[in-house]
Amino acid sequence: MLAGIVLSIISLFIGAIDIKPTDLLDWESDETQIFLISRVPRLMAIILAGAGMSIAGLIMQSLSRNKFVSPTTAGTLDAARLGILISMICFTNATFIQQVIFSFAFALLGTIIFMQILDRIKFKDAIFVPLIGIMYGNILSSITVFFGYEADLLQNISSWLMGSFTLVIAGRYELLYVAVPAILLAYLYANKFTVAGMGEDFAKNLGLSYRFVLNLGLTIVAVITTTVVLTVGVIPFLGLIVPNIVSLYMGDNLRKTIPHTMALGVVFLLICDIIGRVVVHPYEIPVNVTVAVIGSAIFLILLFRGRAYAK
Amino acid sequence: MIEIKGLTKRFGKKTVVDNVTAKIQPRTITSFIGPNGAGKSTLLSMVSRLLDADTGDVLLDQTSVKKWKSDRFAKRVSILKQSNYLNVRLTVRELVSFGRYPYSKGRLTDEDEKFVDQALEYMNLTDIQDQFLDELSGGQRQRAFIAMVIAQDTDYILLDEPLNNLDMKHSVQIMKILRKLVDELGKTVVIVLHDINFASVYSDRIVALKNGKLVKDGPTHEIINSKALREIYDMDIPIHEQNGCRICVYFNSHTHAN
Ligand SMILES: Nc1ncnc2c1ncn2[C@@H]1O[C@H](COP(=O)(O)OP(=O)(O)OP(=O)(O)O)[C@@H](O)[C@H]1O
Ligand SMILES: [Mg+2]
C-alpha cells in the first residue's frame, strides 16, 4: 500500500518534461497543464488497469480452478481485439461506443468458449491448460491479423497490439472508470467466487447458484478486459502473475486477497511503467514490453517452483 | 423425513441405480453398505441433488428435492463426497467457516463462529486451524472436510466414506461424534461405510445395495448376520458377539465367485 503511494508520486514527476512539485503552485503554468492533462490521467490509467487486470485474472483462476488461466492465457484479450476489428469492418466509421460493445461481446464470448473447452478436456494439467489457452488466443489473433490485413486496418489495430500509456491523456482514457464498478462488484461477490472456486459440488452443497456466479464472474472479466484494451491496449501477464504471488503467501480466500491483489497489481504496473520511462529517457518503452519481460520471467519461476502447488 | 422413491440412474446403457425405494428414518444413523460399484455414491449424489435422477424422486418433508430453493436446501441437507479435490488454498478455519455460508453468506456472526469453533474441536483441528489445507496430511484434510459439513449444521448429514484415510482412533472418534449428533441434537446421518464393523456397532439401520438394486433395508441387528451378509457380499462371514456388539470376522472368509 505504502509502496503504491510512493511510486504514484514518483510516477507523477517522471517524464520527457521535467515538472517539479513547486511548478504546480502556479496554477497557470504550462507544467501544471501538462500535469493535469497527461500525468494525472496516466497515473489513474495505470492504477485502474493494474488493479483491473489483476482482479480479472484472480476471478478467472478461481472460476476455472486453474492457477494459470488469465485474460492472457484464455484468449480473452485476443477476443476483445478481434471484436474491435470486426466493429471497424462492419461500420466504416465505428463509433467508440460500437467498438466498446463489440469488444465486450467478443471478450465475453471468447472466454465462455474457452471455459467450455476447459470443461470438455479430460487432461486438466496445470500447465497443459494455459498452453491450450495460449494456442486458442493465437488462433483468434491470427484471425484478427488476417482480416485486418484484408481490410487494410492493420495500422489501426496495431495500436491495440501494444499496451502503452503514452497516448493516455485527459479525454482518452475515461472509459477505464467503468472498471471501477466491476472491481467493486468483484469485491462484493468475493465469497461467492471463493465458494465457486471450490468446485461445483461444494458450491451446490452450500446452496450457491453456481451458474449465476460463473456468468457474473465472466462478465466482470470481460468488462475489465475491454476497458483496458480499448484505452491502453494489451497488457500481458499481469492477470497471471499478480494473483499467483498473492495466493502463495495469503491463500485463496478472495475476500482477503482482493485488496492485496489490487495493490500488488498497481505497484507492479507502476514499476514497469517507471522503468519503461526511465531507461531510454526522454523516450519511452511501451509498458507492455516491460511487463512482458519482467512478467514472463516471474511466470517461468512460478511455473517451475509452483508446479506442485498449482495442482 | 427423506423418502427415496423408485430412483433410477443410467450411465449410457448401464443401470447404476435401479428402482431404489427407501425411507431414511429421522434421528438415526443409517449406513449404506455394498460392494464397490454397487451405486452407493450415485444414490447419495441424487439424494443431495448433485446429480439428477433419470426416473423416480426424492422427497424431503414431502416436497421433491428439486422444488427446494438451493439456499434453504443447504440448511437442511449437507453432503461430503467420497473424494474431494480442492485446489484452493484455504486454511482449515476458512474452509470450516464456509460451512456457515448458507446462513451468513460469508459474513460470520458470533453464532457462526461458535459453530465453527465447535466443529474444529469435534474434529481435533483446533491446533492446526490456521494451516493451509494443501499442507496437511490426507487424514487431517478429510477431518477438515467433515468439520465443514458439521459446521453447516443441517438436519440431514450425508457422508460418503468419511473414514477414508483416517486412523483407528479418529475413525472411532468420528463415529462417536456422529452418534452424539444424532442422540443429543436430533440429527439424521446417512453414511457410506465399507468396514461393516463400524456399521454394525454404530448404526441404527443398514441399507445394502448390490448392482444398483436395494437388497436389504432394516435395523442393524437384522442385517448383521451371516446369511444376509452372504447375499450382499458373496462371502461367508462368521459373526462374534462381544460386549453386546456383533463383530464380523471377514479377514479370512471364504468367498464365492459371482
Ligand atoms: N459419471 C459416471 N459415468 C459413467 N459411469 C459412472 C459414473 N459414475 C459412476 N459410474 C458407474 O456407476 C457404478 C456405481 O458407481 P458408484 O460410484 O455409485 O459406486 P459405489 O457403490 O459408490 O462404489 P464404491 O464403493 O467403489 O465407492 C459404477 O459401475 C461406476 O462405474
Ligand atoms: Mg462410492
Coordinates of C-alpha atoms and ligand atoms in Angstrom, one line a residue:
Chain A
M1 CA 0.0 0.0 0.0
L2 CA 2.7 2.4 1.1
A3 CA 4.8 1.4 -1.9
G4 CA 1.9 2.2 -4.1
I5 CA 1.7 5.7 -2.8
V6 CA 5.4 6.4 -3.1
L7 CA 5.5 5.0 -6.6
S8 CA 2.5 7.0 -7.6
I9 CA 4.2 10.2 -6.6
I10 CA 7.4 9.2 -8.4
S11 CA 5.3 8.4 -11.5
L12 CA 3.7 11.8 -11.5
F13 CA 7.0 13.6 -11.7
I14 CA 8.8 11.5 -14.3
G15 CA 8.6 12.2 -18.0
A16 CA 10.0 13.9 -21.0
I17 CA 9.4 17.3 -19.5
D18 CA 10.7 18.0 -16.0
I19 CA 8.0 19.0 -13.7
K20 CA 8.8 20.0 -10.1
P21 CA 6.3 19.9 -7.4
T22 CA 6.9 23.6 -6.9
D23 CA 5.8 24.3 -10.5
L24 CA 2.3 23.2 -9.5
L25 CA 2.0 26.1 -7.2
D26 CA 1.5 28.2 -10.2
W27 CA -1.9 27.1 -11.5
E28 CA -1.5 28.8 -14.9
S29 CA 1.9 27.4 -15.8
D30 CA 2.5 25.0 -18.7
E31 CA 3.8 22.5 -16.3
T32 CA 0.6 22.4 -14.4
Q33 CA -1.4 22.0 -17.6
I34 CA 0.8 19.0 -18.7
F35 CA 0.5 17.6 -15.2
L36 CA -3.3 17.7 -15.3
I37 CA -3.8 16.7 -19.0
S38 CA -1.1 14.0 -19.1
R39 CA 0.4 12.9 -15.9
V40 CA -2.6 12.6 -13.7
P41 CA -4.6 10.7 -16.3
R42 CA -1.7 8.4 -16.9
L43 CA -1.4 7.6 -13.2
M44 CA -5.1 7.0 -13.0
A45 CA -4.9 4.7 -16.0
I46 CA -2.1 2.7 -14.5
I47 CA -3.9 2.3 -11.2
L48 CA -7.2 1.2 -12.9
A49 CA -5.5 -1.0 -15.4
G50 CA -3.2 -2.6 -12.9
A51 CA -6.0 -3.3 -10.4
G52 CA -8.4 -4.3 -13.0
M53 CA -6.3 -6.8 -14.9
S54 CA -5.1 -8.4 -11.6
I55 CA -8.7 -8.8 -10.4
A56 CA -9.8 -10.2 -13.8
G57 CA -7.0 -12.8 -13.6
L58 CA -7.9 -13.6 -10.0
I59 CA -11.6 -14.3 -10.8
M60 CA -10.7 -16.4 -13.9
Q61 CA -8.3 -18.5 -11.8
S62 CA -10.9 -19.0 -9.2
L63 CA -13.7 -19.9 -11.6
S64 CA -11.6 -22.2 -13.8
R65 CA -9.9 -23.7 -10.8
N66 CA -6.6 -23.4 -12.6
K67 CA -3.8 -21.2 -11.4
F68 CA -2.5 -20.4 -14.8
V69 CA -5.7 -19.2 -16.5
S70 CA -5.9 -15.4 -17.1
P71 CA -7.0 -13.0 -19.7
T72 CA -3.6 -13.6 -21.4
T73 CA -3.9 -17.3 -21.3
A74 CA -7.5 -17.9 -22.1
G75 CA -8.0 -15.8 -25.3
T76 CA -9.9 -13.0 -23.5
L77 CA -7.5 -10.3 -24.7
D78 CA -7.3 -11.6 -28.2
A79 CA -11.1 -11.9 -28.4
A80 CA -11.5 -8.4 -27.3
R81 CA -9.2 -7.2 -30.0
L82 CA -10.9 -9.3 -32.6
G83 CA -14.2 -7.6 -31.5
I84 CA -12.7 -4.1 -32.1
L85 CA -11.6 -5.1 -35.6
I86 CA -15.0 -6.6 -36.5
S87 CA -16.7 -3.4 -35.4
M88 CA -14.4 -1.4 -37.6
I89 CA -15.1 -3.7 -40.6
C90 CA -18.8 -3.7 -40.1
F91 CA -19.2 0.0 -39.6
T92 CA -16.8 2.0 -41.7
N93 CA -16.6 4.7 -39.1
A94 CA -17.2 2.8 -36.0
T95 CA -18.0 5.0 -33.1
F96 CA -16.3 4.4 -29.8
I97 CA -19.5 3.0 -28.3
Q98 CA -19.8 0.5 -31.1
Q99 CA -16.2 -0.6 -30.5
V100 CA -16.8 -1.0 -26.8
I101 CA -19.9 -3.1 -27.3
F102 CA -18.3 -5.4 -29.9
S103 CA -15.1 -5.7 -27.9
F104 CA -17.1 -6.6 -24.8
A105 CA -19.3 -9.1 -26.6
F106 CA -16.3 -10.8 -28.1
A107 CA -14.3 -10.9 -24.9
L108 CA -17.2 -12.5 -23.1
L109 CA -17.9 -15.0 -25.8
G110 CA -14.3 -15.8 -26.3
T111 CA -13.9 -16.5 -22.6
I112 CA -17.0 -18.6 -22.4
I113 CA -15.9 -20.7 -25.3
F114 CA -12.6 -21.3 -23.6
M115 CA -14.4 -22.3 -20.4
Q116 CA -16.4 -24.8 -22.5
I117 CA -13.2 -26.2 -24.0
L118 CA -11.9 -26.5 -20.4
D119 CA -15.0 -28.4 -19.3
R120 CA -14.6 -30.9 -22.1
I121 CA -10.9 -31.8 -21.9
K122 CA -10.1 -34.6 -19.6
F123 CA -6.4 -33.8 -19.0
K124 CA -6.6 -30.8 -16.7
D125 CA -2.9 -30.4 -16.1
A126 CA -2.0 -27.1 -14.5
I127 CA 0.4 -26.3 -17.4
F128 CA -1.4 -28.0 -20.2
V129 CA -4.5 -25.8 -19.8
P130 CA -2.8 -22.4 -20.2
L131 CA -0.9 -23.8 -23.2
I132 CA -4.2 -24.6 -24.8
G133 CA -5.4 -21.2 -23.9
I134 CA -2.4 -19.5 -25.5
M135 CA -2.9 -21.6 -28.7
Y136 CA -6.5 -20.6 -28.7
G137 CA -5.6 -16.9 -28.2
N138 CA -3.1 -17.2 -31.1
I139 CA -5.8 -18.6 -33.4
L140 CA -8.0 -15.6 -32.5
S141 CA -5.1 -13.3 -33.0
S142 CA -4.3 -14.7 -36.5
I143 CA -7.9 -14.3 -37.5
T144 CA -7.6 -10.6 -36.4
V145 CA -4.4 -10.1 -38.3
F146 CA -5.8 -11.8 -41.4
F147 CA -9.0 -9.7 -41.6
G148 CA -7.1 -6.6 -40.6
Y149 CA -4.7 -7.2 -43.5
E150 CA -7.6 -7.8 -45.9
A151 CA -9.4 -4.7 -44.8
D152 CA -6.3 -2.6 -44.7
L153 CA -6.8 -1.9 -41.0
L154 CA -3.5 -3.3 -39.7
Q155 CA -2.2 0.1 -38.9
N156 CA -5.2 0.8 -36.7
I157 CA -5.3 -2.4 -34.8
S158 CA -1.6 -2.4 -34.2
S159 CA -2.2 0.3 -31.6
W160 CA -4.2 -2.3 -29.6
L161 CA -1.5 -4.9 -30.1
M162 CA 0.7 -2.7 -28.0
G163 CA -0.2 -1.7 -24.5
S164 CA 1.1 1.7 -23.7
F165 CA 0.3 4.6 -21.5
T166 CA 1.9 7.1 -23.8
L167 CA -1.3 8.0 -25.5
V168 CA -3.3 8.3 -22.3
I169 CA -4.3 11.9 -21.9
A170 CA -7.4 13.5 -20.5
G171 CA -10.4 12.7 -22.7
R172 CA -9.0 9.5 -24.0
Y173 CA -9.0 7.2 -21.0
E174 CA -12.2 7.8 -19.1
L175 CA -13.7 4.5 -20.3
L176 CA -11.4 2.9 -17.7
Y177 CA -13.6 4.2 -14.9
V178 CA -16.2 1.6 -16.0
A179 CA -13.8 -0.9 -14.4
V180 CA -14.4 0.7 -11.0
P181 CA -17.9 -0.7 -10.5
A182 CA -16.8 -4.0 -12.0
I183 CA -14.0 -4.3 -9.4
L184 CA -16.4 -3.2 -6.6
L185 CA -18.8 -6.0 -7.7
A186 CA -16.0 -8.5 -7.6
Y187 CA -15.2 -7.5 -4.0
L188 CA -18.9 -7.7 -3.0
Y189 CA -19.2 -11.2 -4.5
A190 CA -15.7 -12.3 -3.3
N191 CA -17.1 -15.0 -1.0
K192 CA -19.3 -16.4 -3.8
F193 CA -16.3 -16.6 -6.1
T194 CA -14.3 -18.4 -3.4
V195 CA -17.1 -20.9 -2.9
A196 CA -17.5 -21.4 -6.7
G197 CA -13.7 -21.9 -6.8
M198 CA -14.2 -25.0 -4.6
G199 CA -15.9 -26.7 -7.4
E200 CA -19.5 -27.2 -8.5
D201 CA -20.3 -29.9 -5.9
F202 CA -19.1 -27.9 -3.0
A203 CA -20.9 -24.9 -4.3
K204 CA -24.1 -26.7 -4.7
N205 CA -23.8 -28.3 -1.2
L206 CA -23.5 -24.8 0.2
G207 CA -26.5 -23.6 -1.7
L208 CA -24.7 -21.3 -4.1
S209 CA -26.3 -20.7 -7.5
Y210 CA -23.1 -21.8 -9.4
R211 CA -24.2 -20.9 -12.9
F212 CA -25.1 -17.4 -11.9
V213 CA -21.8 -16.7 -10.1
L214 CA -19.9 -18.2 -13.1
N215 CA -21.7 -15.9 -15.6
L216 CA -21.3 -12.9 -13.3
G217 CA -17.6 -13.5 -13.0
L218 CA -17.0 -13.9 -16.7
T219 CA -19.0 -10.7 -17.3
I220 CA -16.8 -8.8 -14.8
V221 CA -13.7 -10.2 -16.5
A222 CA -15.0 -9.2 -20.0
V223 CA -15.9 -5.6 -18.8
I224 CA -12.5 -5.0 -17.3
T225 CA -10.6 -6.5 -20.2
T226 CA -12.5 -4.5 -22.7
T227 CA -12.0 -1.2 -21.0
V228 CA -8.3 -1.8 -20.6
V229 CA -7.7 -3.0 -24.2
L230 CA -9.6 0.0 -25.6
T231 CA -7.8 2.6 -23.6
V232 CA -4.3 1.4 -23.0
G233 CA -4.1 -1.8 -25.1
V234 CA -3.0 -5.3 -24.3
I235 CA -1.1 -5.7 -21.0
P236 CA 0.0 -9.3 -20.9
F237 CA 0.9 -11.5 -17.8
L238 CA -0.4 -9.1 -15.2
G239 CA -3.6 -11.1 -14.5
L240 CA -1.5 -14.2 -14.4
I241 CA 1.4 -13.5 -12.1
V242 CA 0.0 -11.0 -9.6
P243 CA -2.8 -13.2 -8.2
N244 CA -0.4 -16.1 -8.1
I245 CA 2.1 -14.3 -6.0
V246 CA -0.6 -13.1 -3.6
S247 CA -2.0 -16.7 -3.4
L248 CA 1.4 -18.0 -2.4
Y249 CA 1.5 -16.1 0.8
M250 CA -2.1 -15.4 1.5
G251 CA -4.1 -18.3 0.1
D252 CA -7.2 -18.1 -2.0
N253 CA -9.9 -16.6 0.2
L254 CA -10.9 -13.8 -2.2
R255 CA -12.4 -11.6 0.4
K256 CA -9.0 -11.4 2.0
T257 CA -6.8 -11.4 -1.1
I258 CA -8.7 -9.0 -3.4
P259 CA -7.3 -5.8 -1.8
H260 CA -3.8 -7.2 -1.8
T261 CA -4.1 -8.4 -5.4
M262 CA -5.2 -4.9 -6.5
A263 CA -2.4 -3.2 -4.6
L264 CA 0.2 -5.5 -5.9
G265 CA -1.1 -5.2 -9.5
V266 CA -0.9 -1.4 -9.3
V267 CA 2.6 -1.4 -7.8
F268 CA 3.8 -3.9 -10.3
L269 CA 2.5 -1.9 -13.2
L270 CA 3.8 1.4 -11.8
I271 CA 7.3 -0.1 -11.5
C272 CA 7.1 -1.4 -15.1
D273 CA 5.9 1.9 -16.4
I274 CA 8.6 3.9 -14.5
I275 CA 11.3 1.6 -15.8
G276 CA 10.0 2.0 -19.3
R277 CA 10.1 5.7 -19.0
V278 CA 13.5 6.0 -17.3
V279 CA 15.6 3.5 -19.3
V280 CA 15.6 5.4 -22.6
H281 CA 14.7 8.9 -21.2
P282 CA 13.4 11.1 -22.8
Y283 CA 11.8 8.4 -25.0
E284 CA 9.7 5.5 -23.7
I285 CA 9.5 1.8 -23.9
P286 CA 5.8 0.8 -24.2
V287 CA 4.7 -0.7 -20.9
N288 CA 3.6 -4.0 -22.4
V289 CA 7.2 -4.6 -23.3
T290 CA 8.5 -4.1 -19.8
V291 CA 5.6 -6.0 -18.3
A292 CA 6.2 -8.9 -20.7
V293 CA 9.9 -9.1 -20.0
I294 CA 9.5 -8.9 -16.2
G295 CA 6.2 -10.8 -16.2
S296 CA 7.4 -13.7 -18.3
A297 CA 10.4 -14.2 -16.1
I298 CA 8.3 -14.3 -13.0
F299 CA 5.8 -16.6 -14.8
L300 CA 8.6 -19.1 -15.5
I301 CA 9.7 -19.0 -11.9
L302 CA 6.2 -19.7 -10.8
L303 CA 5.9 -22.5 -13.3
F304 CA 9.0 -24.2 -12.1
R305 CA 8.7 -23.9 -8.4
G306 CA 4.9 -23.8 -8.3
R307 CA 4.2 -26.9 -10.3
A308 CA 3.4 -28.8 -7.1
Y309 CA 1.3 -26.1 -5.5
A310 CA -0.7 -25.2 -8.6
K311 CA -2.2 -28.7 -8.8
Chain B
M1 CA -38.0 -37.2 6.6
I2 CA -36.2 -38.2 3.4
E3 CA -38.1 -40.6 1.1
I4 CA -36.4 -42.2 -1.9
K5 CA -39.0 -43.3 -4.4
G6 CA -38.3 -45.6 -7.3
L7 CA -35.0 -43.9 -8.1
T8 CA -33.2 -44.9 -11.2
K9 CA -30.0 -43.7 -12.8
R10 CA -28.3 -44.9 -16.0
F11 CA -24.9 -44.1 -17.4
G12 CA -25.1 -45.0 -21.1
K13 CA -26.8 -48.4 -21.2
K14 CA -25.7 -49.4 -17.7
T15 CA -28.3 -49.0 -15.0
V16 CA -26.3 -47.9 -12.0
V17 CA -29.1 -47.3 -9.6
D18 CA -32.1 -49.5 -10.3
N19 CA -35.5 -48.5 -9.0
V20 CA -34.5 -48.0 -5.4
T21 CA -37.1 -47.1 -2.8
A22 CA -36.2 -46.5 0.8
K23 CA -37.0 -44.2 3.7
I24 CA -34.4 -42.5 5.8
Q25 CA -35.7 -42.6 9.4
P26 CA -35.2 -39.3 11.2
R27 CA -32.8 -39.2 14.2
T28 CA -30.9 -42.3 13.2
I29 CA -27.6 -43.3 11.7
T30 CA -28.3 -45.2 8.5
S31 CA -25.3 -47.0 6.9
F32 CA -25.2 -47.7 3.2
I33 CA -23.2 -50.7 2.5
G34 CA -22.4 -52.9 -0.5
P35 CA -19.6 -53.9 -2.8
N36 CA -17.6 -51.4 -5.0
G37 CA -19.7 -50.1 -7.9
A38 CA -23.0 -51.0 -6.2
G39 CA -24.3 -47.5 -6.7
K40 CA -24.0 -46.1 -3.2
S41 CA -22.3 -42.9 -4.2
T42 CA -24.6 -42.3 -7.1
L43 CA -27.6 -42.8 -4.9
L44 CA -26.2 -40.3 -2.3
S45 CA -25.5 -37.8 -5.1
M46 CA -29.1 -37.9 -6.2
V47 CA -30.5 -37.6 -2.7
S48 CA -28.3 -34.4 -2.2
R49 CA -29.2 -33.0 -5.7
L50 CA -25.7 -33.1 -7.0
L51 CA -26.9 -35.5 -9.7
D52 CA -30.3 -35.6 -11.5
A53 CA -32.2 -38.9 -11.4
D54 CA -33.5 -40.4 -14.6
T55 CA -36.7 -41.6 -13.1
G56 CA -38.1 -41.5 -9.6
D57 CA -37.9 -38.8 -7.0
V58 CA -36.5 -37.9 -3.6
L59 CA -38.8 -36.2 -1.1
L60 CA -37.6 -34.0 1.7
D61 CA -40.5 -33.3 4.1
Q62 CA -43.0 -34.5 1.4
T63 CA -41.6 -32.0 -1.2
S64 CA -39.4 -33.1 -4.1
V65 CA -35.8 -32.0 -3.5
K66 CA -35.9 -30.5 -7.0
K67 CA -38.5 -28.0 -5.8
W68 CA -36.5 -26.8 -2.8
K69 CA -34.7 -23.5 -3.1
S70 CA -31.0 -24.0 -3.1
D71 CA -30.2 -21.8 -0.1
R72 CA -33.0 -23.4 2.0
F73 CA -32.0 -26.9 1.0
A74 CA -28.4 -26.2 2.0
K75 CA -29.6 -25.5 5.6
R76 CA -31.4 -28.9 5.7
V77 CA -29.1 -31.3 3.8
S78 CA -25.4 -31.4 3.5
I79 CA -23.1 -33.9 1.7
L80 CA -19.5 -34.8 1.8
K81 CA -18.5 -36.7 -1.3
Q82 CA -16.2 -39.7 -1.4
S83 CA -13.3 -37.9 -3.0
N84 CA -12.8 -34.2 -2.6
Y85 CA -10.3 -32.4 -4.8
L86 CA -9.7 -28.8 -3.8
N87 CA -7.0 -26.7 -5.4
V88 CA -8.0 -23.7 -3.4
R89 CA -5.5 -22.6 -0.8
L90 CA -7.7 -22.1 2.3
T91 CA -6.8 -22.5 5.9
V92 CA -8.6 -25.2 7.9
R93 CA -10.6 -22.5 9.7
E94 CA -11.5 -20.7 6.5
L95 CA -12.8 -23.9 5.0
V96 CA -14.8 -24.8 8.0
S97 CA -16.2 -21.2 8.1
F98 CA -17.5 -21.7 4.6
G99 CA -19.8 -24.4 6.1
R100 CA -21.7 -21.4 7.5
Y101 CA -22.1 -19.9 4.1
P102 CA -25.8 -20.9 3.8
Y103 CA -26.6 -18.9 6.9
S104 CA -24.2 -15.9 6.7
K105 CA -23.1 -15.7 3.1
G106 CA -19.6 -15.4 4.4
R107 CA -20.0 -12.6 7.0
L108 CA -19.8 -14.7 10.1
T109 CA -21.8 -13.7 13.2
D110 CA -20.8 -14.6 16.7
E111 CA -23.1 -17.6 16.5
D112 CA -21.4 -18.8 13.3
E113 CA -18.0 -18.5 14.9
K114 CA -19.3 -20.7 17.8
F115 CA -20.4 -23.4 15.3
V116 CA -17.0 -23.2 13.6
D117 CA -15.1 -23.5 16.9
Q118 CA -17.2 -26.4 17.9
A119 CA -16.8 -28.3 14.7
L120 CA -13.0 -27.7 14.8
E121 CA -12.9 -29.1 18.3
Y122 CA -15.0 -32.1 17.4
M123 CA -12.6 -33.0 14.7
N124 CA -9.4 -32.3 16.8
L125 CA -8.4 -29.5 14.4
T126 CA -8.1 -26.6 16.8
D127 CA -4.3 -26.8 16.9
I128 CA -3.9 -26.7 13.1
Q129 CA -6.8 -24.4 12.3
D130 CA -4.5 -21.8 10.7
Q131 CA -2.6 -24.1 8.4
F132 CA -3.3 -24.3 4.7
L133 CA -5.2 -27.4 3.5
D134 CA -2.5 -28.3 1.0
E135 CA 0.0 -28.5 3.8
L136 CA -2.0 -31.2 5.7
S137 CA -1.9 -35.0 5.6
G138 CA -4.7 -36.8 3.9
G139 CA -6.4 -37.7 7.1
Q140 CA -6.2 -34.2 8.5
R141 CA -7.7 -32.8 5.3
Q142 CA -10.5 -35.4 5.5
R143 CA -11.3 -34.3 9.0
A144 CA -11.4 -30.7 7.9
F145 CA -14.0 -31.5 5.3
I146 CA -16.1 -33.4 7.9
A147 CA -15.8 -30.4 10.2
M148 CA -17.1 -28.1 7.4
V149 CA -20.1 -30.3 7.0
I150 CA -20.7 -30.4 10.7
A151 CA -20.5 -26.6 10.9
Q152 CA -23.2 -26.5 8.2
D153 CA -25.5 -27.7 11.0
T154 CA -28.0 -29.4 8.8
D155 CA -30.7 -31.8 9.9
Y156 CA -29.5 -34.4 7.4
I157 CA -25.8 -35.1 7.0
L158 CA -24.8 -37.4 4.2
L159 CA -21.2 -38.7 4.3
D160 CA -19.7 -40.8 1.6
E161 CA -17.0 -43.0 3.1
P162 CA -15.9 -40.3 5.6
L163 CA -13.5 -42.7 7.3
N164 CA -11.2 -42.8 4.2
N165 CA -7.6 -42.0 5.2
L166 CA -8.4 -42.0 8.9
D167 CA -6.5 -43.9 11.6
M168 CA -8.4 -46.1 14.0
K169 CA -8.5 -43.5 16.8
H170 CA -10.0 -40.8 14.6
S171 CA -12.4 -43.2 12.9
V172 CA -13.8 -44.2 16.3
Q173 CA -13.9 -40.6 17.4
I174 CA -15.8 -39.5 14.4
M175 CA -18.4 -42.3 14.7
K176 CA -18.9 -41.3 18.4
I177 CA -19.4 -37.7 17.4
L178 CA -21.9 -38.7 14.8
R179 CA -23.7 -40.8 17.4
K180 CA -23.8 -37.7 19.7
L181 CA -25.1 -35.5 16.9
V182 CA -28.0 -38.0 16.4
D183 CA -28.7 -38.8 20.1
E184 CA -28.3 -35.3 21.5
L185 CA -29.0 -32.9 18.7
G186 CA -31.5 -34.9 16.8
K187 CA -29.6 -35.0 13.5
T188 CA -30.0 -37.7 10.9
V189 CA -26.9 -39.2 9.5
V190 CA -26.6 -41.2 6.3
I191 CA -23.1 -42.7 5.9
V192 CA -21.5 -45.0 3.3
L193 CA -19.2 -47.4 5.0
H194 CA -17.0 -50.3 3.8
D195 CA -16.0 -51.5 7.2
I196 CA -19.1 -53.4 8.2
N197 CA -18.0 -53.5 11.8
F198 CA -18.4 -49.7 12.1
A199 CA -21.8 -50.1 10.5
S200 CA -22.6 -52.9 12.9
V201 CA -21.5 -51.1 16.1
Y202 CA -22.6 -47.5 15.4
S203 CA -25.6 -47.5 13.1
D204 CA -29.3 -47.9 13.8
R205 CA -30.3 -49.0 10.4
I206 CA -28.5 -50.5 7.4
V207 CA -29.3 -50.2 3.7
A208 CA -27.5 -52.6 1.4
L209 CA -27.1 -52.1 -2.3
K210 CA -25.7 -54.5 -4.9
N211 CA -25.5 -54.0 -8.6
G212 CA -27.7 -50.9 -8.3
K213 CA -30.5 -52.7 -6.5
L214 CA -31.6 -52.4 -2.9
V215 CA -31.1 -55.9 -1.4
K216 CA -31.5 -55.2 2.3
D217 CA -33.1 -52.4 4.3
G218 CA -33.7 -52.8 8.0
P219 CA -32.5 -52.3 11.6
T220 CA -28.8 -53.2 12.1
H221 CA -29.4 -56.4 14.0
E222 CA -31.5 -57.9 11.2
I223 CA -28.7 -57.3 8.6
I224 CA -25.6 -58.2 10.5
N225 CA -25.9 -62.0 10.3
S226 CA -24.0 -64.4 8.1
K227 CA -27.0 -65.2 5.9
A228 CA -27.7 -61.6 4.9
L229 CA -24.1 -60.7 4.5
R230 CA -23.6 -63.6 2.2
E231 CA -26.3 -62.2 0.0
I232 CA -24.7 -58.8 -0.1
Y233 CA -21.0 -59.7 -0.4
D234 CA -20.9 -63.3 -1.6
M235 CA -18.8 -64.1 1.4
D236 CA -19.2 -66.4 4.4
I237 CA -18.6 -64.2 7.3
P238 CA -18.7 -65.6 10.8
I239 CA -20.0 -63.2 13.5
H240 CA -18.8 -62.9 17.0
E241 CA -20.6 -61.3 19.8
Q242 CA -18.5 -59.1 22.1
N243 CA -19.8 -56.9 24.9
G244 CA -23.2 -56.8 23.1
C245 CA -21.6 -55.8 19.7
R246 CA -21.6 -58.0 16.7
I247 CA -18.2 -58.2 15.1
C248 CA -17.9 -59.6 11.6
V249 CA -14.6 -61.5 11.2
Y250 CA -14.2 -61.3 7.4
F251 CA -10.4 -61.2 7.1
N252 CA -10.1 -64.9 6.1
S253 CA -13.6 -65.6 5.0
H254 CA -14.3 -68.0 2.2
T255 CA -15.5 -66.0 -0.9
H256 CA -17.9 -67.2 -3.6
A257 CA -17.4 -66.4 -7.2
N258 CA -20.2 -64.4 -8.7
Ligands
LIG1 N1 -20.1 -40.3 -14.2 C1 -20.2 -41.6 -14.5 N2 -20.2 -42.1 -15.7 C2 -20.3 -43.4 -16.0 N3 -20.4 -44.4 -15.1 C3 -20.4 -44.0 -13.8 C4 -20.3 -42.6 -13.4 N4 -20.3 -42.6 -12.1 C5 -20.4 -43.8 -11.7 N5 -20.5 -44.7 -12.7 C6 -20.6 -46.1 -12.6 O1 -21.7 -46.4 -11.7 C7 -21.5 -47.5 -10.9 C8 -21.7 -47.2 -9.5 O2 -20.8 -46.2 -9.1 P1 -20.8 -45.6 -7.6 O3 -19.7 -44.7 -7.5 O4 -22.2 -45.2 -7.2 O5 -20.5 -46.9 -6.8 P2 -20.2 -47.1 -5.2 O6 -21.2 -48.0 -4.7 O7 -20.1 -45.8 -4.6 O8 -18.8 -47.8 -5.2 P3 -17.5 -47.6 -4.2 O9 -17.8 -48.5 -3.1 O10 -16.4 -48.1 -5.0 O11 -17.4 -46.2 -3.9 C9 -20.0 -48.0 -11.2 O12 -20.1 -49.1 -12.0 C10 -19.4 -46.8 -12.0 O13 -18.6 -47.3 -13.0
MG2 MG -18.7 -44.7 -3.7

